[in-house]
PDB file of C-alpha atoms and ligand atoms in Angstrom:
ATOM      1  CA  UNK A   1      10.079 -39.129 -14.746  1.00  0.00           C
ATOM      2  CA  UNK A   2       6.667 -40.642 -14.193  1.00  0.00           C
ATOM      3  CA  UNK A   3       4.843 -38.937 -11.748  1.00  0.00           C
ATOM      4  CA  UNK A   4       3.117 -35.704 -12.824  1.00  0.00           C
ATOM      5  CA  UNK A   5       3.260 -32.970 -10.023  1.00  0.00           C
ATOM      6  CA  UNK A   6       0.036 -31.457  -9.223  1.00  0.00           C
ATOM      7  CA  UNK A   7      -0.764 -27.802  -8.910  1.00  0.00           C
ATOM      8  CA  UNK A   8      -3.343 -26.066  -7.213  1.00  0.00           C
ATOM      9  CA  UNK A   9      -3.284 -22.399  -8.221  1.00  0.00           C
ATOM     10  CA  UNK A  10      -5.782 -19.847  -6.984  1.00  0.00           C
ATOM     11  CA  UNK A  11      -8.227 -18.607  -8.896  1.00  0.00           C
ATOM     12  CA  UNK A  12      -8.507 -14.043 -10.021  1.00  0.00           C
ATOM     13  CA  UNK A  13      -5.831 -11.931  -8.599  1.00  0.00           C
ATOM     14  CA  UNK A  14      -2.806 -14.684  -8.279  1.00  0.00           C
ATOM     15  CA  UNK A  15      -3.174 -17.244 -10.978  1.00  0.00           C
ATOM     16  CA  UNK A  16      -1.276 -14.991 -13.323  1.00  0.00           C
ATOM     17  CA  UNK A  17       1.539 -14.325 -10.990  1.00  0.00           C
ATOM     18  CA  UNK A  18       1.935 -17.390 -10.224  1.00  0.00           C
ATOM     19  CA  UNK A  19       1.981 -18.526 -14.010  1.00  0.00           C
ATOM     20  CA  UNK A  20       4.432 -15.667 -14.978  1.00  0.00           C
ATOM     21  CA  UNK A  21       6.646 -16.052 -12.114  1.00  0.00           C
ATOM     22  CA  UNK A  22       6.490 -20.495 -12.757  1.00  0.00           C
ATOM     23  CA  UNK A  23       7.333 -19.660 -17.328  1.00  0.00           C
ATOM     24  CA  UNK A  24      10.237 -17.204 -15.339  1.00  0.00           C
ATOM     25  CA  UNK A  25      11.242 -20.740 -13.542  1.00  0.00           C
ATOM     26  CA  UNK A  26      10.763 -22.995 -16.523  1.00  0.00           C
ATOM     27  CA  UNK A  27       7.108 -24.780 -15.970  1.00  0.00           C
ATOM     28  CA  UNK A  28       4.214 -23.899 -18.262  1.00  0.00           C
ATOM     29  CA  UNK A  29       1.093 -23.515 -19.209  1.00  0.00           C
ATOM     30  CA  UNK A  30      -0.164 -22.166 -22.141  1.00  0.00           C
ATOM     31  CA  UNK A  31      -4.049 -23.420 -22.133  1.00  0.00           C
ATOM     32  CA  UNK A  32      -4.166 -21.819 -18.979  1.00  0.00           C
ATOM     33  CA  UNK A  33      -3.715 -17.910 -20.153  1.00  0.00           C
ATOM     34  CA  UNK A  34      -7.087 -18.667 -22.192  1.00  0.00           C
ATOM     35  CA  UNK A  35      -9.110 -16.099 -19.841  1.00  0.00           C
ATOM     36  CA  UNK A  36     -12.843 -17.262 -21.891  1.00  0.00           C
ATOM     37  CA  UNK A  37     -12.166 -21.036 -21.458  1.00  0.00           C
ATOM     38  CA  UNK A  38     -14.045 -22.059 -18.202  1.00  0.00           C
ATOM     39  CA  UNK A  39     -11.842 -25.691 -17.774  1.00  0.00           C
ATOM     40  CA  UNK A  40     -10.758 -26.373 -13.890  1.00  0.00           C
ATOM     41  CA  UNK A  41      -7.216 -28.564 -15.189  1.00  0.00           C
ATOM     42  CA  UNK A  42      -4.919 -27.916 -17.116  1.00  0.00           C
ATOM     43  CA  UNK A  43      -1.958 -30.919 -18.304  1.00  0.00           C
ATOM     44  CA  UNK A  44       1.117 -29.776 -19.627  1.00  0.00           C
ATOM     45  CA  UNK A  45       2.017 -33.515 -20.422  1.00  0.00           C
ATOM     46  CA  UNK A  46       6.133 -32.924 -21.719  1.00  0.00           C
ATOM     47  CA  UNK A  47       6.882 -31.498 -18.167  1.00  0.00           C
ATOM     48  CA  UNK A  48       4.254 -33.454 -16.349  1.00  0.00           C
ATOM     49  CA  UNK A  49       3.114 -31.052 -14.338  1.00  0.00           C
ATOM     50  CA  UNK A  50      -1.283 -30.763 -13.938  1.00  0.00           C
ATOM     51  CA  UNK A  51      -2.159 -27.338 -12.318  1.00  0.00           C
ATOM     52  CA  UNK A  52      -5.693 -26.806 -11.612  1.00  0.00           C
ATOM     53  CA  UNK A  53      -7.722 -23.372 -10.347  1.00  0.00           C
ATOM     54  CA  UNK A  54      -9.490 -23.221  -6.901  1.00  0.00           C
ATOM     55  CA  UNK A  55     -11.127 -20.699  -4.241  1.00  0.00           C
ATOM     56  CA  UNK A  56      -8.407 -19.032  -2.608  1.00  0.00           C
ATOM     57  CA  UNK A  57      -9.789 -21.111   0.802  1.00  0.00           C
ATOM     58  CA  UNK A  58      -9.803 -24.246  -1.090  1.00  0.00           C
ATOM     59  CA  UNK A  59      -6.536 -24.601  -2.282  1.00  0.00           C
ATOM     60  CA  UNK A  60      -4.664 -25.471   1.644  1.00  0.00           C
ATOM     61  CA  UNK A  61      -7.040 -27.909   1.984  1.00  0.00           C
ATOM     62  CA  UNK A  62      -6.685 -29.558  -1.582  1.00  0.00           C
ATOM     63  CA  UNK A  63      -2.894 -29.689  -0.839  1.00  0.00           C
ATOM     64  CA  UNK A  64      -3.491 -30.615   2.843  1.00  0.00           C
ATOM     65  CA  UNK A  65      -5.261 -34.605   1.485  1.00  0.00           C
ATOM     66  CA  UNK A  66      -2.584 -35.051  -1.580  1.00  0.00           C
ATOM     67  CA  UNK A  67      -4.511 -33.701  -4.245  1.00  0.00           C
ATOM     68  CA  UNK A  68      -2.438 -31.609  -5.223  1.00  0.00           C
ATOM     69  CA  UNK A  69       0.610 -32.104  -4.267  1.00  0.00           C
ATOM     70  CA  UNK A  70       1.691 -28.596  -4.689  1.00  0.00           C
ATOM     71  CA  UNK A  71      -0.603 -25.368  -3.936  1.00  0.00           C
ATOM     72  CA  UNK A  72      -0.185 -21.286  -4.247  1.00  0.00           C
ATOM     73  CA  UNK A  73      -2.316 -19.079  -2.308  1.00  0.00           C
ATOM     74  CA  UNK A  74      -2.051 -15.817  -0.152  1.00  0.00           C
ATOM     75  CA  UNK A  75      -0.903 -16.491   3.965  1.00  0.00           C
ATOM     76  CA  UNK A  76      -4.489 -15.197   4.889  1.00  0.00           C
ATOM     77  CA  UNK A  77      -5.924 -18.249   3.439  1.00  0.00           C
ATOM     78  CA  UNK A  78      -2.704 -20.317   5.191  1.00  0.00           C
ATOM     79  CA  UNK A  79      -3.468 -18.338   8.633  1.00  0.00           C
ATOM     80  CA  UNK A  80      -7.206 -18.939   8.732  1.00  0.00           C
ATOM     81  CA  UNK A  81      -7.391 -22.367   7.322  1.00  0.00           C
ATOM     82  CA  UNK A  82      -4.550 -23.008   9.763  1.00  0.00           C
ATOM     83  CA  UNK A  83      -4.001 -26.619   7.415  1.00  0.00           C
ATOM     84  CA  UNK A  84      -1.488 -29.406   8.136  1.00  0.00           C
ATOM     85  CA  UNK A  85       0.475 -28.117   5.036  1.00  0.00           C
ATOM     86  CA  UNK A  86       4.914 -27.567   4.860  1.00  0.00           C
ATOM     87  CA  UNK A  87       5.139 -23.259   3.958  1.00  0.00           C
ATOM     88  CA  UNK A  88       8.135 -23.311   1.497  1.00  0.00           C
ATOM     89  CA  UNK A  89       8.570 -20.094  -0.243  1.00  0.00           C
ATOM     90  CA  UNK A  90       7.277 -15.800   0.089  1.00  0.00           C
ATOM     91  CA  UNK A  91       6.694 -15.670  -3.358  1.00  0.00           C
ATOM     92  CA  UNK A  92       6.570 -11.965  -3.122  1.00  0.00           C
ATOM     93  CA  UNK A  93       3.689 -10.783  -5.395  1.00  0.00           C
ATOM     94  CA  UNK A  94      -0.227 -10.386  -3.315  1.00  0.00           C
ATOM     95  CA  UNK A  95       0.865  -8.070  -1.433  1.00  0.00           C
ATOM     96  CA  UNK A  96      -1.989  -6.460   0.698  1.00  0.00           C
ATOM     97  CA  UNK A  97      -3.110  -6.069   4.984  1.00  0.00           C
ATOM     98  CA  UNK A  98      -4.913  -7.157   6.563  1.00  0.00           C
ATOM     99  CA  UNK A  99      -6.581  -4.110   8.601  1.00  0.00           C
ATOM    100  CA  UNK A 100      -9.106  -3.873  10.866  1.00  0.00           C
ATOM    101  CA  UNK A 101     -11.387  -0.786   9.075  1.00  0.00           C
ATOM    102  CA  UNK A 102     -14.114   1.407   9.571  1.00  0.00           C
ATOM    103  CA  UNK A 103     -15.525   4.094   9.961  1.00  0.00           C
ATOM    104  CA  UNK A 104     -13.413   7.180  11.349  1.00  0.00           C
ATOM    105  CA  UNK A 105     -16.088   6.810  14.735  1.00  0.00           C
ATOM    106  CA  UNK A 106     -15.389   3.687  15.347  1.00  0.00           C
ATOM    107  CA  UNK A 107     -12.145   4.723  15.589  1.00  0.00           C
ATOM    108  CA  UNK A 108     -12.741   5.292  19.419  1.00  0.00           C
ATOM    109  CA  UNK A 109     -14.491   1.874  20.030  1.00  0.00           C
ATOM    110  CA  UNK A 110     -11.029   0.392  19.634  1.00  0.00           C
ATOM    111  CA  UNK A 111      -9.088   2.406  22.139  1.00  0.00           C
ATOM    112  CA  UNK A 112     -11.890   2.329  25.180  1.00  0.00           C
ATOM    113  CA  UNK A 113     -11.907  -1.465  24.092  1.00  0.00           C
ATOM    114  CA  UNK A 114     -15.713  -1.308  23.853  1.00  0.00           C
ATOM    115  CA  UNK A 115     -17.012  -4.123  22.837  1.00  0.00           C
ATOM    116  CA  UNK A 116     -17.967  -4.578  19.626  1.00  0.00           C
ATOM    117  CA  UNK A 117     -19.061  -5.876  16.319  1.00  0.00           C
ATOM    118  CA  UNK A 118     -16.768  -6.785  13.678  1.00  0.00           C
ATOM    119  CA  UNK A 119     -17.970  -8.772  10.822  1.00  0.00           C
ATOM    120  CA  UNK A 120     -15.191 -10.705   8.490  1.00  0.00           C
ATOM    121  CA  UNK A 121     -14.419 -13.059   6.022  1.00  0.00           C
ATOM    122  CA  UNK A 122     -11.410 -14.487   8.025  1.00  0.00           C
ATOM    123  CA  UNK A 123     -13.654 -15.071  11.728  1.00  0.00           C
ATOM    124  CA  UNK A 124      -9.711 -17.113  12.964  1.00  0.00           C
ATOM    125  CA  UNK A 125      -8.218 -14.494  12.902  1.00  0.00           C
ATOM    126  CA  UNK A 126     -10.542 -11.818  13.354  1.00  0.00           C
ATOM    127  CA  UNK A 127     -10.434 -13.545  17.298  1.00  0.00           C
ATOM    128  CA  UNK A 128      -7.055 -14.302  17.409  1.00  0.00           C
ATOM    129  CA  UNK A 129      -5.742 -10.665  17.155  1.00  0.00           C
ATOM    130  CA  UNK A 130      -8.673  -9.281  19.929  1.00  0.00           C
ATOM    131  CA  UNK A 131      -8.893 -12.294  22.033  1.00  0.00           C
ATOM    132  CA  UNK A 132      -4.983 -12.953  21.546  1.00  0.00           C
ATOM    133  CA  UNK A 133      -3.864  -9.440  20.466  1.00  0.00           C
ATOM    134  CA  UNK A 134      -5.858  -6.685  21.837  1.00  0.00           C
ATOM    135  CA  UNK A 135      -7.249  -8.624  24.428  1.00  0.00           C
ATOM    136  CA  UNK A 136     -10.852  -6.616  23.733  1.00  0.00           C
ATOM    137  CA  UNK A 137     -13.571  -9.105  23.582  1.00  0.00           C
ATOM    138  CA  UNK A 138     -15.758  -8.701  20.796  1.00  0.00           C
ATOM    139  CA  UNK A 139     -18.559 -10.705  19.339  1.00  0.00           C
ATOM    140  CA  UNK A 140     -17.179 -12.143  14.971  1.00  0.00           C
ATOM    141  CA  UNK A 141     -19.686 -11.984  11.900  1.00  0.00           C
ATOM    142  CA  UNK A 142     -18.604 -14.241   9.122  1.00  0.00           C
ATOM    143  CA  UNK A 143     -19.828 -12.827   6.181  1.00  0.00           C
ATOM    144  CA  UNK A 144     -18.464 -14.525   2.508  1.00  0.00           C
ATOM    145  CA  UNK A 145     -17.268 -11.138   0.266  1.00  0.00           C
ATOM    146  CA  UNK A 146     -17.780  -7.395   0.099  1.00  0.00           C
ATOM    147  CA  UNK A 147     -17.484  -6.818   3.523  1.00  0.00           C
ATOM    148  CA  UNK A 148     -16.746  -3.407   3.741  1.00  0.00           C
ATOM    149  CA  UNK A 149     -21.338  -3.721   3.716  1.00  0.00           C
ATOM    150  CA  UNK A 150     -20.593  -4.229   7.155  1.00  0.00           C
ATOM    151  CA  UNK A 151     -19.995  -1.495   9.036  1.00  0.00           C
ATOM    152  CA  UNK A 152     -22.585   0.461   6.226  1.00  0.00           C
ATOM    153  CA  UNK A 153     -25.104  -0.985   6.808  1.00  0.00           C
ATOM    154  CA  UNK A 154     -25.322  -1.318  10.425  1.00  0.00           C
ATOM    155  CA  UNK A 155     -24.742  -5.913  10.997  1.00  0.00           C
ATOM    156  CA  UNK A 156     -21.753  -4.313  12.940  1.00  0.00           C
ATOM    157  CA  UNK A 157     -18.824  -1.841  14.011  1.00  0.00           C
ATOM    158  CA  UNK A 158     -16.190  -2.499  11.536  1.00  0.00           C
ATOM    159  CA  UNK A 159     -14.757  -5.367   9.603  1.00  0.00           C
ATOM    160  CA  UNK A 160     -11.228  -7.316   9.432  1.00  0.00           C
ATOM    161  CA  UNK A 161     -10.446  -7.242   5.408  1.00  0.00           C
ATOM    162  CA  UNK A 162      -7.798  -6.882   3.386  1.00  0.00           C
ATOM    163  CA  UNK A 163      -6.817  -3.942   2.309  1.00  0.00           C
ATOM    164  CA  UNK A 164      -4.592  -3.744  -1.247  1.00  0.00           C
ATOM    165  CA  UNK A 165      -5.018  -0.370  -3.029  1.00  0.00           C
ATOM    166  CA  UNK A 166      -7.214   1.142  -0.597  1.00  0.00           C
ATOM    167  CA  UNK A 167      -9.648   1.862  -3.277  1.00  0.00           C
ATOM    168  CA  UNK A 168     -12.591   0.112  -1.822  1.00  0.00           C
ATOM    169  CA  UNK A 169     -12.504   1.379   1.530  1.00  0.00           C
ATOM    170  CA  UNK A 170     -12.327   4.512   0.167  1.00  0.00           C
ATOM    171  CA  UNK A 171     -15.281   3.973  -2.559  1.00  0.00           C
ATOM    172  CA  UNK A 172     -18.373   3.575   0.570  1.00  0.00           C
ATOM    173  CA  UNK A 173     -16.325   6.083   3.500  1.00  0.00           C
ATOM    174  CA  UNK A 174     -14.492   3.509   5.202  1.00  0.00           C
ATOM    175  CA  UNK A 175     -10.760   3.382   7.072  1.00  0.00           C
ATOM    176  CA  UNK A 176      -8.104   1.769   7.915  1.00  0.00           C
ATOM    177  CA  UNK A 177      -8.357   2.083  12.001  1.00  0.00           C
ATOM    178  CA  UNK A 178      -5.466  -0.600  13.099  1.00  0.00           C
ATOM    179  CA  UNK A 179      -2.319  -3.286  10.609  1.00  0.00           C
ATOM    180  CA  UNK A 180      -3.619  -6.875  12.022  1.00  0.00           C
ATOM    181  CA  UNK A 181      -0.454  -8.426  10.007  1.00  0.00           C
ATOM    182  CA  UNK A 182       0.942  -8.071   6.559  1.00  0.00           C
ATOM    183  CA  UNK A 183       0.246 -10.189   3.368  1.00  0.00           C
ATOM    184  CA  UNK A 184       1.786 -12.689   0.152  1.00  0.00           C
ATOM    185  CA  UNK A 185       1.014 -14.824  -1.987  1.00  0.00           C
ATOM    186  CA  UNK A 186       2.498 -18.118  -0.312  1.00  0.00           C
ATOM    187  CA  UNK A 187       4.252 -21.978  -1.995  1.00  0.00           C
ATOM    188  CA  UNK A 188       3.131 -24.840   0.082  1.00  0.00           C
ATOM    189  CA  UNK A 189       3.694 -28.857  -0.169  1.00  0.00           C
ATOM    190  CA  UNK A 190       1.883 -31.404   0.562  1.00  0.00           C
ATOM    191  CA  UNK A 191       3.955 -33.249   3.663  1.00  0.00           C
ATOM    192  CA  UNK A 192       3.812 -36.997   2.071  1.00  0.00           C
ATOM    193  CA  UNK A 193       4.924 -35.404  -0.885  1.00  0.00           C
ATOM    194  CA  UNK A 194       7.489 -33.460   0.223  1.00  0.00           C
ATOM    195  CA  UNK A 195       9.177 -37.256   0.937  1.00  0.00           C
ATOM    196  CA  UNK A 196       7.540 -38.958  -1.605  1.00  0.00           C
ATOM    197  CA  UNK A 197       8.572 -37.088  -4.703  1.00  0.00           C
ATOM    198  CA  UNK A 198      11.160 -34.919  -3.012  1.00  0.00           C
ATOM    199  CA  UNK A 199      13.349 -34.012  -6.076  1.00  0.00           C
ATOM    200  CA  UNK A 200      10.545 -32.780  -8.396  1.00  0.00           C
ATOM    201  CA  UNK A 201      10.039 -30.991  -5.519  1.00  0.00           C
ATOM    202  CA  UNK A 202      12.858 -29.621  -4.572  1.00  0.00           C
ATOM    203  CA  UNK A 203      13.672 -28.780  -8.375  1.00  0.00           C
ATOM    204  CA  UNK A 204      10.665 -26.996  -8.573  1.00  0.00           C
ATOM    205  CA  UNK A 205      11.047 -24.527  -5.258  1.00  0.00           C
ATOM    206  CA  UNK A 206      14.801 -23.508  -6.428  1.00  0.00           C
ATOM    207  CA  UNK A 207      14.005 -22.835  -9.602  1.00  0.00           C
ATOM    208  CA  UNK A 208      10.725 -21.095  -8.713  1.00  0.00           C
ATOM    209  CA  UNK A 209      12.858 -19.414  -5.472  1.00  0.00           C
ATOM    210  CA  UNK A 210      15.931 -17.934  -8.309  1.00  0.00           C
ATOM    211  CA  UNK A 211      13.116 -16.540 -10.046  1.00  0.00           C
ATOM    212  CA  UNK A 212      11.084 -14.749  -7.421  1.00  0.00           C
ATOM    213  CA  UNK A 213      11.333 -10.179  -7.788  1.00  0.00           C
ATOM    214  CA  UNK A 214      13.048  -9.364  -5.111  1.00  0.00           C
ATOM    215  CA  UNK A 215      12.195  -5.643  -6.133  1.00  0.00           C
ATOM    216  CA  UNK A 216       8.331  -6.208  -5.257  1.00  0.00           C
TER     217      UNK A 216
HETATM  218  C1  PRP B   1     -10.846  -7.673  -1.280  1.00  0.00           C
HETATM  219  C2  PRP B   1     -10.782  -7.576  -0.159  1.00  0.00           C
HETATM  220  C3  PRP B   1     -11.129  -5.859   0.213  1.00  0.00           C
HETATM  221  C4  PRP B   1     -11.132  -5.413  -1.531  1.00  0.00           C
HETATM  222  C5  PRP B   1      -9.450  -4.572  -1.084  1.00  0.00           C
HETATM  223  O1  PRP B   1     -12.149  -8.112  -2.106  1.00  0.00           O
HETATM  224  O2  PRP B   1     -12.469  -8.410   0.568  1.00  0.00           O
HETATM  225  O3  PRP B   1     -12.729  -5.592  -0.536  1.00  0.00           O
HETATM  226  O4  PRP B   1     -10.657  -6.675  -2.079  1.00  0.00           O
HETATM  227  O5  PRP B   1      -8.995  -4.302  -2.591  1.00  0.00           O
HETATM  228  P1  PRP B   1      -8.319  -3.065  -2.880  1.00  0.00           P
HETATM  229  O6  PRP B   1      -8.070  -2.093  -1.166  1.00  0.00           O
HETATM  230  O7  PRP B   1      -7.596  -2.788  -3.716  1.00  0.00           O
HETATM  231  O8  PRP B   1      -9.485  -1.865  -3.418  1.00  0.00           O
HETATM  232  P2  PRP B   1     -12.814  -9.092  -3.639  1.00  0.00           P
HETATM  233  O9  PRP B   1     -12.523  -8.985  -4.270  1.00  0.00           O
HETATM  234  O10 PRP B   1     -11.653 -10.703  -3.266  1.00  0.00           O
HETATM  235  O11 PRP B   1     -13.781  -9.546  -3.899  1.00  0.00           O
HETATM  236  P3  PRP B   1     -14.956 -10.069  -2.207  1.00  0.00           P
HETATM  237  O12 PRP B   1     -15.133  -8.949  -1.186  1.00  0.00           O
HETATM  238  O13 PRP B   1     -15.883 -10.233  -3.152  1.00  0.00           O
HETATM  239  O14 PRP B   1     -14.592 -10.972  -1.508  1.00  0.00           O
END
């Protein structure tokens, strides 16, 4: 066992849950628990594991190009980015819903298939939903965050975004108008690593799979 396995983690909400699950499966990195640290790369020399923290949308990129052997990322990002990676496990946490949301009145615009403006961090998911599933022509405007602002300040009619607790919508006078699909965290693997480091990667997948909390 001379080679390191590099694991890309999604910074923020998913990183802690990922480390809990990896810990239950027997893979540790104590350094990662220091919340004040600005460090990005962490090594467990004993287990020859290297972890790094990246922004969600970049995780599939690191894995596709082989900078990471394994990644953990939301299925929303995988749908949006459409990268060539193996998706090997649904990890069961990070559950939320991809939804079309807006003020109550916008529900009518959806029913009557009117040409509307959609603001979203997920333009590809929004395009696929409206054009291919609903046969509705829409204008899509890409935003990078706080997407709920779109209908509030008049940039768009509805948003396509993830809803977890629903509190962001409630606090901003918006509601779920339609559900696009459920979302959860996934483990992905680089296609070459799967061939070249098969045994170690299989071991990791199998031990993580055994520790997934099925009660989520
Ligand atoms: C996400 C999403 C919603 C919010 C939903 O934003 O874009 O705004 O969480 O969660 P809730 O239903 O529990 O309120 P995030 O916190 O990732 O920040 P962003 O808006 O800057 O992208």
